[in-house]
PDB file of C-alpha atoms and ligand atoms in Angstrom:
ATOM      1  CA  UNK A 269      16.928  18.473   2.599  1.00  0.00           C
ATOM      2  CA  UNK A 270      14.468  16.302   1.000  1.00  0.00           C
ATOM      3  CA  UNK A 271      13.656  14.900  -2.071  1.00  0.00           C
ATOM      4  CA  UNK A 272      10.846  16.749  -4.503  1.00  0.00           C
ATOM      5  CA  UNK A 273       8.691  13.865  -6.436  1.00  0.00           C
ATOM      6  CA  UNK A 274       6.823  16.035  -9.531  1.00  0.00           C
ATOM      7  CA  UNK A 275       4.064  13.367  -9.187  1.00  0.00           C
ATOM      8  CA  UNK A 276       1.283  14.480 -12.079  1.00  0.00           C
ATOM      9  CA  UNK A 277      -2.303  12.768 -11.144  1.00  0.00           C
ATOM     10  CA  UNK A 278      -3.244   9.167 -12.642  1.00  0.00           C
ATOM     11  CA  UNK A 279       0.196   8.302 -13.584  1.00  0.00           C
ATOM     12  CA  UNK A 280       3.223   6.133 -13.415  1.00  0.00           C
ATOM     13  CA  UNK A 281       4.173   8.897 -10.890  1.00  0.00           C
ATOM     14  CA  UNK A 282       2.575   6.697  -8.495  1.00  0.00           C
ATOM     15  CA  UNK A 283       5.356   4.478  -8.183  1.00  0.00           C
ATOM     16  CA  UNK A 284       7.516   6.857  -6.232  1.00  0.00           C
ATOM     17  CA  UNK A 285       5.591   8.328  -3.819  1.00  0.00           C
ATOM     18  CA  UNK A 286       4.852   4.102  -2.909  1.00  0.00           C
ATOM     19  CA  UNK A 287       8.452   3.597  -3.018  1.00  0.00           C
ATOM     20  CA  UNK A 288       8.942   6.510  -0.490  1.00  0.00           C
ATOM     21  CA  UNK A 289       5.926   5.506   1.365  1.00  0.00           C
ATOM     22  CA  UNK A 290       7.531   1.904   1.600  1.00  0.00           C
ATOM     23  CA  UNK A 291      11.070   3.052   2.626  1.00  0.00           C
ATOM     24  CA  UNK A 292       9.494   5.413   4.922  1.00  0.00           C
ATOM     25  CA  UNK A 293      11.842   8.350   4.111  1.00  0.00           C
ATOM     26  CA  UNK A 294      10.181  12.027   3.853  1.00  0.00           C
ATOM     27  CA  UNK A 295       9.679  13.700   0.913  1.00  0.00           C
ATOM     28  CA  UNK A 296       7.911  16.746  -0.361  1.00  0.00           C
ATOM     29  CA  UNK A 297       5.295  16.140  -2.895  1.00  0.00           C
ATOM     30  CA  UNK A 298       4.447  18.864  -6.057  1.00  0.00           C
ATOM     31  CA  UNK A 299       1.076  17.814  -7.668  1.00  0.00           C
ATOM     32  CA  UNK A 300       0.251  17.984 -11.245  1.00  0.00           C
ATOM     33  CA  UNK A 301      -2.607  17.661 -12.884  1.00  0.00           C
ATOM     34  CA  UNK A 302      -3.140  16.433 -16.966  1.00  0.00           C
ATOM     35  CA  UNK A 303      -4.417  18.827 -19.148  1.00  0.00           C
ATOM     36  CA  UNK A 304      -6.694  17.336 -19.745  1.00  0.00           C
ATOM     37  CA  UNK A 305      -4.923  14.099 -20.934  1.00  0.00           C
ATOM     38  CA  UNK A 306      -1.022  15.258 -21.262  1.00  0.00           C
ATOM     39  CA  UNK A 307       0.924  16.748 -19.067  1.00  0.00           C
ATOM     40  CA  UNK A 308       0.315  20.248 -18.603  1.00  0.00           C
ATOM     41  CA  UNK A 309       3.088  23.124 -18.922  1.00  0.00           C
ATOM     42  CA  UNK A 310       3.812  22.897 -15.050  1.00  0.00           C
ATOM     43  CA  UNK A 311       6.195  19.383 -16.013  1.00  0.00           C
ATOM     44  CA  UNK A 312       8.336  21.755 -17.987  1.00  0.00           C
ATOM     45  CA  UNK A 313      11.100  22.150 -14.752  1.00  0.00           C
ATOM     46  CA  UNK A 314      14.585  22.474 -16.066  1.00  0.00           C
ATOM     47  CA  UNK A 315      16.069  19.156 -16.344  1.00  0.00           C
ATOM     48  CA  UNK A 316      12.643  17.363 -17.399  1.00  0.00           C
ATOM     49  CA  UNK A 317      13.366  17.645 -20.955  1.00  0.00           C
ATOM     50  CA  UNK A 318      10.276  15.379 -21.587  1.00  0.00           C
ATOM     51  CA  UNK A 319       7.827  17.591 -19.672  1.00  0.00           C
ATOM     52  CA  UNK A 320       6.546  14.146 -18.110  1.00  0.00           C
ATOM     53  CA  UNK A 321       6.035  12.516 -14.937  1.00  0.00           C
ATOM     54  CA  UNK A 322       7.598  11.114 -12.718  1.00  0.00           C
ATOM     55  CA  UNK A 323      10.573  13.773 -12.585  1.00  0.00           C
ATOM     56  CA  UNK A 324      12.282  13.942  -9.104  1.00  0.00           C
ATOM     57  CA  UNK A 325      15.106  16.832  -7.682  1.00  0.00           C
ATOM     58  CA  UNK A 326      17.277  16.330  -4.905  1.00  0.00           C
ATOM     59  CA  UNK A 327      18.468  19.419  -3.499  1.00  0.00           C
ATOM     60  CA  UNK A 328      21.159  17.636  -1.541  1.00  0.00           C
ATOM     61  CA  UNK A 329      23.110  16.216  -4.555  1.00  0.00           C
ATOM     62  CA  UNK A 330      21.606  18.702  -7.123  1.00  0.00           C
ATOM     63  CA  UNK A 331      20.432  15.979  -9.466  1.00  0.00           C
ATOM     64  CA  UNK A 332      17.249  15.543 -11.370  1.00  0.00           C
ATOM     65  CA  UNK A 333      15.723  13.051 -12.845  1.00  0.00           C
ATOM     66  CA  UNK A 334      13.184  11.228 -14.939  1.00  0.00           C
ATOM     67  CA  UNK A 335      12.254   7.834 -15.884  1.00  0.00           C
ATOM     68  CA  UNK A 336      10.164   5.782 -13.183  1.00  0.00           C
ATOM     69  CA  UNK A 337      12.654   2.903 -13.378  1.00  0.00           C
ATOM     70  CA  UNK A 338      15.536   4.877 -13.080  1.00  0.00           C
ATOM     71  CA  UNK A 339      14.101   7.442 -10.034  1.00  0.00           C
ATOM     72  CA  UNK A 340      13.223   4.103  -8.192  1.00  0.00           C
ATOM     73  CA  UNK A 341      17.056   2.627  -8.367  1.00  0.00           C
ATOM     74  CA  UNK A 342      17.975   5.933  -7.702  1.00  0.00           C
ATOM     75  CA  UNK A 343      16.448   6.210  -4.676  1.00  0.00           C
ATOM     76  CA  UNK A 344      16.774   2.928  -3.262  1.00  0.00           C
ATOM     77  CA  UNK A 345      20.647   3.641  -4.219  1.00  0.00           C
ATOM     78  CA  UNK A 346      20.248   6.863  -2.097  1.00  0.00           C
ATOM     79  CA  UNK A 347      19.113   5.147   0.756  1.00  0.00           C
ATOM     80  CA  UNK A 348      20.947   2.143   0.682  1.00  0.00           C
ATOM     81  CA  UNK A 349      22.682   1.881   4.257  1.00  0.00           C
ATOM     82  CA  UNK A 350      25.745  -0.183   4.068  1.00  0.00           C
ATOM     83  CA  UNK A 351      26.275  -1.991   0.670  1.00  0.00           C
ATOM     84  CA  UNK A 352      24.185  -0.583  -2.224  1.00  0.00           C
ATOM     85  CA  UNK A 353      20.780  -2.649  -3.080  1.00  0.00           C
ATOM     86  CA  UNK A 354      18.205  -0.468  -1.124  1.00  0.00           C
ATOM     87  CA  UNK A 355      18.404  -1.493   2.113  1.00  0.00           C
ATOM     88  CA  UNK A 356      16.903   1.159   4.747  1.00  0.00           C
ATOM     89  CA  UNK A 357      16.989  -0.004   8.176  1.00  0.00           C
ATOM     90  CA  UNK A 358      15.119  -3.110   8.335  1.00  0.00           C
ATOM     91  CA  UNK A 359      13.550  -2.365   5.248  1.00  0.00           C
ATOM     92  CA  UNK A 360      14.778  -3.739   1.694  1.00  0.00           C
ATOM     93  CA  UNK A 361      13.041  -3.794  -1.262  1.00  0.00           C
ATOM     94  CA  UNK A 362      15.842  -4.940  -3.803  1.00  0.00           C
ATOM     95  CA  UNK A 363      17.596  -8.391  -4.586  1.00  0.00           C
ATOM     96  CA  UNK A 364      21.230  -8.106  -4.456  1.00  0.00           C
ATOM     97  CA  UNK A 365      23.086 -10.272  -6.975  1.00  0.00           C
ATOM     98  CA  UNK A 366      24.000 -13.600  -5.646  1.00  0.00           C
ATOM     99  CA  UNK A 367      21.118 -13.271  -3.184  1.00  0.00           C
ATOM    100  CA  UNK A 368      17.884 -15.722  -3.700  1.00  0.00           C
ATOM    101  CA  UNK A 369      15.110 -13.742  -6.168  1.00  0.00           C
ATOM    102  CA  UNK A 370      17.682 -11.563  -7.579  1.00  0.00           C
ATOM    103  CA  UNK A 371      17.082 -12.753 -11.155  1.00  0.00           C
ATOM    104  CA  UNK A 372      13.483 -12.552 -10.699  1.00  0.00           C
ATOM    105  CA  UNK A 373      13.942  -9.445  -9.520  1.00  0.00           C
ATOM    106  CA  UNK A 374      15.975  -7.438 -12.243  1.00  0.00           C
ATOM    107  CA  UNK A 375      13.930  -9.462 -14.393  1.00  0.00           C
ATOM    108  CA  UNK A 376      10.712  -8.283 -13.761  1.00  0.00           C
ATOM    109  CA  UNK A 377      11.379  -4.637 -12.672  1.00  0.00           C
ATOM    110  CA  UNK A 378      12.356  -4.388 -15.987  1.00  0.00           C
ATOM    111  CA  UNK A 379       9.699  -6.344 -17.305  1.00  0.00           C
ATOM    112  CA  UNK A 380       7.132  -3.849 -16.092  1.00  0.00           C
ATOM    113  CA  UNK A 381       8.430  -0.523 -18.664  1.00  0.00           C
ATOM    114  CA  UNK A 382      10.001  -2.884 -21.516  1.00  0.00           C
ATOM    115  CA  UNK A 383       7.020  -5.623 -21.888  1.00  0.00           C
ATOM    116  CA  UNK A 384       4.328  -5.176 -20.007  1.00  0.00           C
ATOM    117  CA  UNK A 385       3.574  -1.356 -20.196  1.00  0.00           C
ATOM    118  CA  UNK A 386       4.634  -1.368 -23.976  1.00  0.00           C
ATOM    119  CA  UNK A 387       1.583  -4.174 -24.234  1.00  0.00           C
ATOM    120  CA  UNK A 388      -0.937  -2.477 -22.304  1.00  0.00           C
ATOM    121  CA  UNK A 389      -0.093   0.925 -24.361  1.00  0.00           C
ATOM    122  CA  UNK A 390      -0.187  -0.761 -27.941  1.00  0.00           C
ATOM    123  CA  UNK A 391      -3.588  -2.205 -26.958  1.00  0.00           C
ATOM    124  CA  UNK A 392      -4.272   1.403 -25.796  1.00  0.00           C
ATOM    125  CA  UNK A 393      -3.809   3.182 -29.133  1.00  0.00           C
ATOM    126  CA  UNK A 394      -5.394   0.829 -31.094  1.00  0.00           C
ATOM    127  CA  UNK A 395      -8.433   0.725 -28.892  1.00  0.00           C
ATOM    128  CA  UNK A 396      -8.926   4.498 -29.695  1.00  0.00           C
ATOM    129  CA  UNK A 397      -9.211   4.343 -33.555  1.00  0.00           C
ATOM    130  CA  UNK A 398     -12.442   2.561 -35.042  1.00  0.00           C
ATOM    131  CA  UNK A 399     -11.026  -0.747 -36.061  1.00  0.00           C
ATOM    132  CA  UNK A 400     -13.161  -3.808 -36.955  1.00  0.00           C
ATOM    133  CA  UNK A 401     -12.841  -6.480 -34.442  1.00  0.00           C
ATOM    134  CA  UNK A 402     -11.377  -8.710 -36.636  1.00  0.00           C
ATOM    135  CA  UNK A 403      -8.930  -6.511 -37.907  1.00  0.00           C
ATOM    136  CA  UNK A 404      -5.453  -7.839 -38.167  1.00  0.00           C
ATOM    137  CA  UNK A 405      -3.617  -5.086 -36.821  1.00  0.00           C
ATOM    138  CA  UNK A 406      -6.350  -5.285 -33.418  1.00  0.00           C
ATOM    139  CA  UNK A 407      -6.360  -9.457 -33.349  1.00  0.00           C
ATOM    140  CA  UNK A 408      -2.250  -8.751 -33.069  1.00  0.00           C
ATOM    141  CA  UNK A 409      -2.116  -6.720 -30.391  1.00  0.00           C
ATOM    142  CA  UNK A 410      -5.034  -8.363 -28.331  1.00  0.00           C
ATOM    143  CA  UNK A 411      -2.938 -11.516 -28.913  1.00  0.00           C
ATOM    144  CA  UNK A 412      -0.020  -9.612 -27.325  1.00  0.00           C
ATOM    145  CA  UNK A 413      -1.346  -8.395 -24.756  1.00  0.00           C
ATOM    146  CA  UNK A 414      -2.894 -11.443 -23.279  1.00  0.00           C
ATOM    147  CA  UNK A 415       0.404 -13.438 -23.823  1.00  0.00           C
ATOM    148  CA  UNK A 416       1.947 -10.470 -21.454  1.00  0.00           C
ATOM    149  CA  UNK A 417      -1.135 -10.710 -19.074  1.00  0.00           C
ATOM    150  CA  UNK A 418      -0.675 -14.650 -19.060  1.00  0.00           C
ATOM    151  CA  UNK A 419       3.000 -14.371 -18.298  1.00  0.00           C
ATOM    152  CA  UNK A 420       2.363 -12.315 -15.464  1.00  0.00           C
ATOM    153  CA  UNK A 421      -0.467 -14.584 -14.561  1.00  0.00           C
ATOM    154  CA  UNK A 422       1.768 -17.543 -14.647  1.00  0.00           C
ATOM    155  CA  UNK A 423       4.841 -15.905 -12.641  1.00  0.00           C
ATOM    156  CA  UNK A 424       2.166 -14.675  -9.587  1.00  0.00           C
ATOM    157  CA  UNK A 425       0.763 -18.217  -9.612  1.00  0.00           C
ATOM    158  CA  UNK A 426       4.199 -19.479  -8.580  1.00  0.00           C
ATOM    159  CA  UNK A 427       5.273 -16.502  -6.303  1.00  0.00           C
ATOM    160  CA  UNK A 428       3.218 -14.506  -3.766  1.00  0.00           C
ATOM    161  CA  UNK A 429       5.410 -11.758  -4.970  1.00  0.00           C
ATOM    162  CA  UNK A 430       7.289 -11.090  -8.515  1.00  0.00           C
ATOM    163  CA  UNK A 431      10.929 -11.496  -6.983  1.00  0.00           C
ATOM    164  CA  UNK A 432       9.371 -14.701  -4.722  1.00  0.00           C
ATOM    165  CA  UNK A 433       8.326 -14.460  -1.036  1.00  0.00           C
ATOM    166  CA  UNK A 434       9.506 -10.938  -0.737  1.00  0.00           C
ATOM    167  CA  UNK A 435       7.609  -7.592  -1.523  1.00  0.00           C
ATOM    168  CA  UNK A 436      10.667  -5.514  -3.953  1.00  0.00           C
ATOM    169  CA  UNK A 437      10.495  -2.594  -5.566  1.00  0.00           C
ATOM    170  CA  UNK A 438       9.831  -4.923  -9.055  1.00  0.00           C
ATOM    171  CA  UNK A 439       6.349  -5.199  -7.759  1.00  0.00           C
ATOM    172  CA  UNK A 440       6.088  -1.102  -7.420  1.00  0.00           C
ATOM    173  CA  UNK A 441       7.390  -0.997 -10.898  1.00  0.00           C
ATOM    174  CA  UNK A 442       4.372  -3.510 -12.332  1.00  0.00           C
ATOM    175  CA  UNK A 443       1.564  -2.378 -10.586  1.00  0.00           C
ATOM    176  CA  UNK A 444       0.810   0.824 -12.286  1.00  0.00           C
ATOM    177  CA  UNK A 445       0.676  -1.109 -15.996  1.00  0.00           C
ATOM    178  CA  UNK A 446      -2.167  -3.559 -14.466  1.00  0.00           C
ATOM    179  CA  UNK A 447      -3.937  -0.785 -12.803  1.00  0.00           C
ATOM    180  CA  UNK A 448      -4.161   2.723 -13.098  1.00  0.00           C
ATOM    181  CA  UNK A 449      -2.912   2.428 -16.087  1.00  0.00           C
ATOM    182  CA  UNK A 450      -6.788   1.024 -17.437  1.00  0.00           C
ATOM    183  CA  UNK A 451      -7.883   4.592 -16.905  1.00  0.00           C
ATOM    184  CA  UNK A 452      -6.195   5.197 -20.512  1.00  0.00           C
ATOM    185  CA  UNK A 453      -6.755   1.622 -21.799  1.00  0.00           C
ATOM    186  CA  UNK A 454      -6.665  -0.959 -23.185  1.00  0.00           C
ATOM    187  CA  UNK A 455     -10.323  -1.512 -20.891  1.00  0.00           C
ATOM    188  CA  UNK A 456      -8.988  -5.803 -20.577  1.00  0.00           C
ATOM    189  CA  UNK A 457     -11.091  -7.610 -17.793  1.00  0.00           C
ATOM    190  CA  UNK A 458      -8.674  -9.810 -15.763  1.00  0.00           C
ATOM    191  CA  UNK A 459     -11.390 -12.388 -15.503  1.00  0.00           C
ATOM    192  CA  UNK A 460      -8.871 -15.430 -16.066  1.00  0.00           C
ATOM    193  CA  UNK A 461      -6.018 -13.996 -14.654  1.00  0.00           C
ATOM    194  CA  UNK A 462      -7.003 -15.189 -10.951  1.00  0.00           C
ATOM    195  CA  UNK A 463      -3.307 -14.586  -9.999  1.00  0.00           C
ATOM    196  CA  UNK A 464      -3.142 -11.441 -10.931  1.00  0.00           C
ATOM    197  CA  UNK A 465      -6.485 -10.216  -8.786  1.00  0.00           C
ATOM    198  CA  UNK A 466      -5.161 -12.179  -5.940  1.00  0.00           C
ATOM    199  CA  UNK A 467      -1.505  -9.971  -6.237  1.00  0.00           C
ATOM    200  CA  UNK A 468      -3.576  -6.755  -6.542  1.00  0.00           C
ATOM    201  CA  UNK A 469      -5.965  -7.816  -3.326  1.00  0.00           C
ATOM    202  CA  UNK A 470      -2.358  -8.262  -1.528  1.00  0.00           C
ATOM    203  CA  UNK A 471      -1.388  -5.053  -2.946  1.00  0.00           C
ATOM    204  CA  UNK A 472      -4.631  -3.243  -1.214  1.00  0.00           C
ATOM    205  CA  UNK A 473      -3.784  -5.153   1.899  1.00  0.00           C
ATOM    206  CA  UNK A 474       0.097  -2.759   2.334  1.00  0.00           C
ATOM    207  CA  UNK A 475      -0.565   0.394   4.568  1.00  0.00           C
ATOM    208  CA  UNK A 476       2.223   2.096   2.391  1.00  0.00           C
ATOM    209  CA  UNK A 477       0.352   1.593  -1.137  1.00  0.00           C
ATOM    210  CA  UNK A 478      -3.041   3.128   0.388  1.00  0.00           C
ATOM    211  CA  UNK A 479      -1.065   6.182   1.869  1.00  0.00           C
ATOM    212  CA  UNK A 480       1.044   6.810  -1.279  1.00  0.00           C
ATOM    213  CA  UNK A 481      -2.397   6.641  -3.181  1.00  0.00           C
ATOM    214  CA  UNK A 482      -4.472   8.604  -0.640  1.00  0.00           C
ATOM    215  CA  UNK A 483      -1.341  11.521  -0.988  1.00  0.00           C
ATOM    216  CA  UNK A 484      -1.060  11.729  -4.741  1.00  0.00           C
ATOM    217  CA  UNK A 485      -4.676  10.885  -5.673  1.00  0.00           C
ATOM    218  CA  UNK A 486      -6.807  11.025  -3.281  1.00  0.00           C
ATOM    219  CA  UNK A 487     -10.011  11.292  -5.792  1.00  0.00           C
ATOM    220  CA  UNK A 488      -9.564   8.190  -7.597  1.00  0.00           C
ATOM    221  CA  UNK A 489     -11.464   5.080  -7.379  1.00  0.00           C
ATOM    222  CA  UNK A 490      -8.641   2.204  -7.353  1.00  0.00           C
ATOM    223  CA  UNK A 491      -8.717   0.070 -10.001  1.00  0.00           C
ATOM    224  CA  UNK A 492      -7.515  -3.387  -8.033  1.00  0.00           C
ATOM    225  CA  UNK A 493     -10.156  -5.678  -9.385  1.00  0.00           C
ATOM    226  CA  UNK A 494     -11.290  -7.487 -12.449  1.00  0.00           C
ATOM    227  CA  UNK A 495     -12.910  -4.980 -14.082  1.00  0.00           C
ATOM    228  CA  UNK A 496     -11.696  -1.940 -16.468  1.00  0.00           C
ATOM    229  CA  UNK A 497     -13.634   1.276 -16.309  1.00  0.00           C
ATOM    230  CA  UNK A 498     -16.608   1.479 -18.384  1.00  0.00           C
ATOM    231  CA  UNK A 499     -15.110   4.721 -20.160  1.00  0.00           C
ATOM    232  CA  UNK A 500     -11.129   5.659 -20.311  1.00  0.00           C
ATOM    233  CA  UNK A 501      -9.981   9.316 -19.933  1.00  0.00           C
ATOM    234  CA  UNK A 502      -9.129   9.534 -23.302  1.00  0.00           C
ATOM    235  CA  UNK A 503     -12.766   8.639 -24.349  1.00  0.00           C
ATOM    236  CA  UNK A 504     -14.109  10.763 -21.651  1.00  0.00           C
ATOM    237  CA  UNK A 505     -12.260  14.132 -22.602  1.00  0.00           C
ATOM    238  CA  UNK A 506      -9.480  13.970 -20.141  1.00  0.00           C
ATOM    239  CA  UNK A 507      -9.412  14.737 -16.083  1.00  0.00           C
ATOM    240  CA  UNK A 508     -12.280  16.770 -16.191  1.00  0.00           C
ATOM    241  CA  UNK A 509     -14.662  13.734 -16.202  1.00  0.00           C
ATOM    242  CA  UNK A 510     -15.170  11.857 -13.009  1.00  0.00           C
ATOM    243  CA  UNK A 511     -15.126   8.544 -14.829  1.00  0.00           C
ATOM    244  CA  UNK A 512     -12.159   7.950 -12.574  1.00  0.00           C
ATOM    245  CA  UNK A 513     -13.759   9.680  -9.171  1.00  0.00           C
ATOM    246  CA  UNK A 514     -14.824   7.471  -6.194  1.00  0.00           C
TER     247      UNK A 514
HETATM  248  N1  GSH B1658       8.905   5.593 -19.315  1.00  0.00           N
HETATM  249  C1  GSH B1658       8.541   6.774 -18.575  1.00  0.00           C
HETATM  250  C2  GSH B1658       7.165   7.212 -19.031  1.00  0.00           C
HETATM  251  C3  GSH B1658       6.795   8.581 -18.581  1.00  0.00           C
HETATM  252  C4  GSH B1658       5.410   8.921 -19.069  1.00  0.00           C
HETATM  253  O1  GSH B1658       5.040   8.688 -20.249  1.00  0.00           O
HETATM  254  N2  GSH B1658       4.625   9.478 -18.174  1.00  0.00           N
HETATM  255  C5  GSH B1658       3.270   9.791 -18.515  1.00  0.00           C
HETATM  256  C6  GSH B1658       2.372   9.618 -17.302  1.00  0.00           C
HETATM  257  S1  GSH B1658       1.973   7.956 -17.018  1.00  0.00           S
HETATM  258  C7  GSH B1658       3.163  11.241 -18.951  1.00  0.00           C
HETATM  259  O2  GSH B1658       3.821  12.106 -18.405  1.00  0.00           O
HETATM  260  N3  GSH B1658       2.269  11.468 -19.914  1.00  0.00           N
HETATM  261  C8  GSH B1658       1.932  12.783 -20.340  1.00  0.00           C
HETATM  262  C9  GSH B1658       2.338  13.075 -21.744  1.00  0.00           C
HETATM  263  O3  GSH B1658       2.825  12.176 -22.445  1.00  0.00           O
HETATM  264  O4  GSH B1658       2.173  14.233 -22.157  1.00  0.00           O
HETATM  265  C10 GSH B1658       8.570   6.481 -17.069  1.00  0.00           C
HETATM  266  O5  GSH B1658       8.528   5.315 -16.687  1.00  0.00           O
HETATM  267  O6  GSH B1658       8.690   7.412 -16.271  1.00  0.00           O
END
């Protein structure tokens, strides 16, 4: 019996079908799609008391659950052979404490939903109301967010991956906030964050990230490089634009 991944289209969703993708373990995959910016009525499954995505059930222990962070330890806990820390044959894509890049590791799969996401999201709002440029508020959050961009910067220039030489599932976790994410906001240009482009080009490069995106969004033009979209979602109306169409 295999796991269901609720994945609803341009979100943090994403992140498990890359995981599963990554592991190589079968799942079934039920698509959602924003209405036009939220998510629609569909996400309302008993046990998803948000109504948001990701949301995963596994008929084979009966659980459910939400939270990208959480689905993503779940499963690599789920597949774990011998001790737990996400090992699946040859494949592991967690740092076991004690083990070299297991600091980095908790450290920055957390990073992604408690600093990094939070930064990209404040920069979001406030990029949808008409605020002067130099209004305090705006200079704040810019401020914030490019200290969180620069720390990212800074940690890629030192490590090809976030926990070191290894690919983990701490890199699954960031990824979304630096790209798809831009489809909402803030629109930031990573001209100046060199590191950052060169971790996304090596992101492009895994077979696993193009087949996880070609399943759950086949549509959308990936945003890997410098640039932001011209328009967001939000400024376009929602899913019903093509702003985010190849
Ligand atoms: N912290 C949660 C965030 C979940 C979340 O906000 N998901 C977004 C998609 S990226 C969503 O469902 N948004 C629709 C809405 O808020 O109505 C996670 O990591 O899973």
């Amino acid at each position: 019996m295999v796991l269901t991944i609720h994945h609803m289209g341009i979100s943090q969703s994403e992140r498990i079908i890359w995981l599963c993708e990554e592991l190589g373990i079968e799942y079934k995959l039920i698509k959602h799609v924003r209405d036009p910016v939220l998510a629609p009525t569909s996400l309302k499954i008993n046990g998803n008391d948000t109504g948001k995505a990701p949301f995963i059930e596994d008929p084979e222990s009966g659980i459910t659950l939400a939270e990208s962070g959480a689905i993503v330890e779940y499963i690599l806990a789920r597949n774990a052979t011998g001790e737990l820390g996400g090992y699946l044959g040859e494949k592991k894509l967690a740092k076991k404490y004690g083990e070299k890049g297991y600091v980095d590791y908790i450290y920055w799969f957390h990073y992604a939903n408690a600093g990094l996401q939070p930064a990209m999201m404040g920069s979001m709002f406030l990029d949808l109301v008409s605020l002067d440029n130099d209004d305090r508020t705006k200079t704040w959050a810019d401020q914030r967010l490019h200290a969180t961009l620069k720390h990212v910067d800074d940690r890629l220039a030192e490590a090809k991956w976030l926990a070191g030489d290894d690919f983990t599932a701490a890199d699954i976790m960031v990824v979304y906030s630096l790209t798809t994410q831009r489809y909402f906001g803030p629109k930031v240009s990573y001209k100046g964050y060199a590191n950052i482009v060169r971790f996304l080009g090596d992101v492009k490069e895994r077979p696993a990230y193009g087949r996880a995106m070609e399943k759950g969004d086949p549509e959308m033009r990936l945003l890997l490089g410098e640039e932001p979209p011209v328009k967001t979602l939000v400024e376009a109306g929602g899913v019903g634009s093509d702003v985010w169409k190849k």
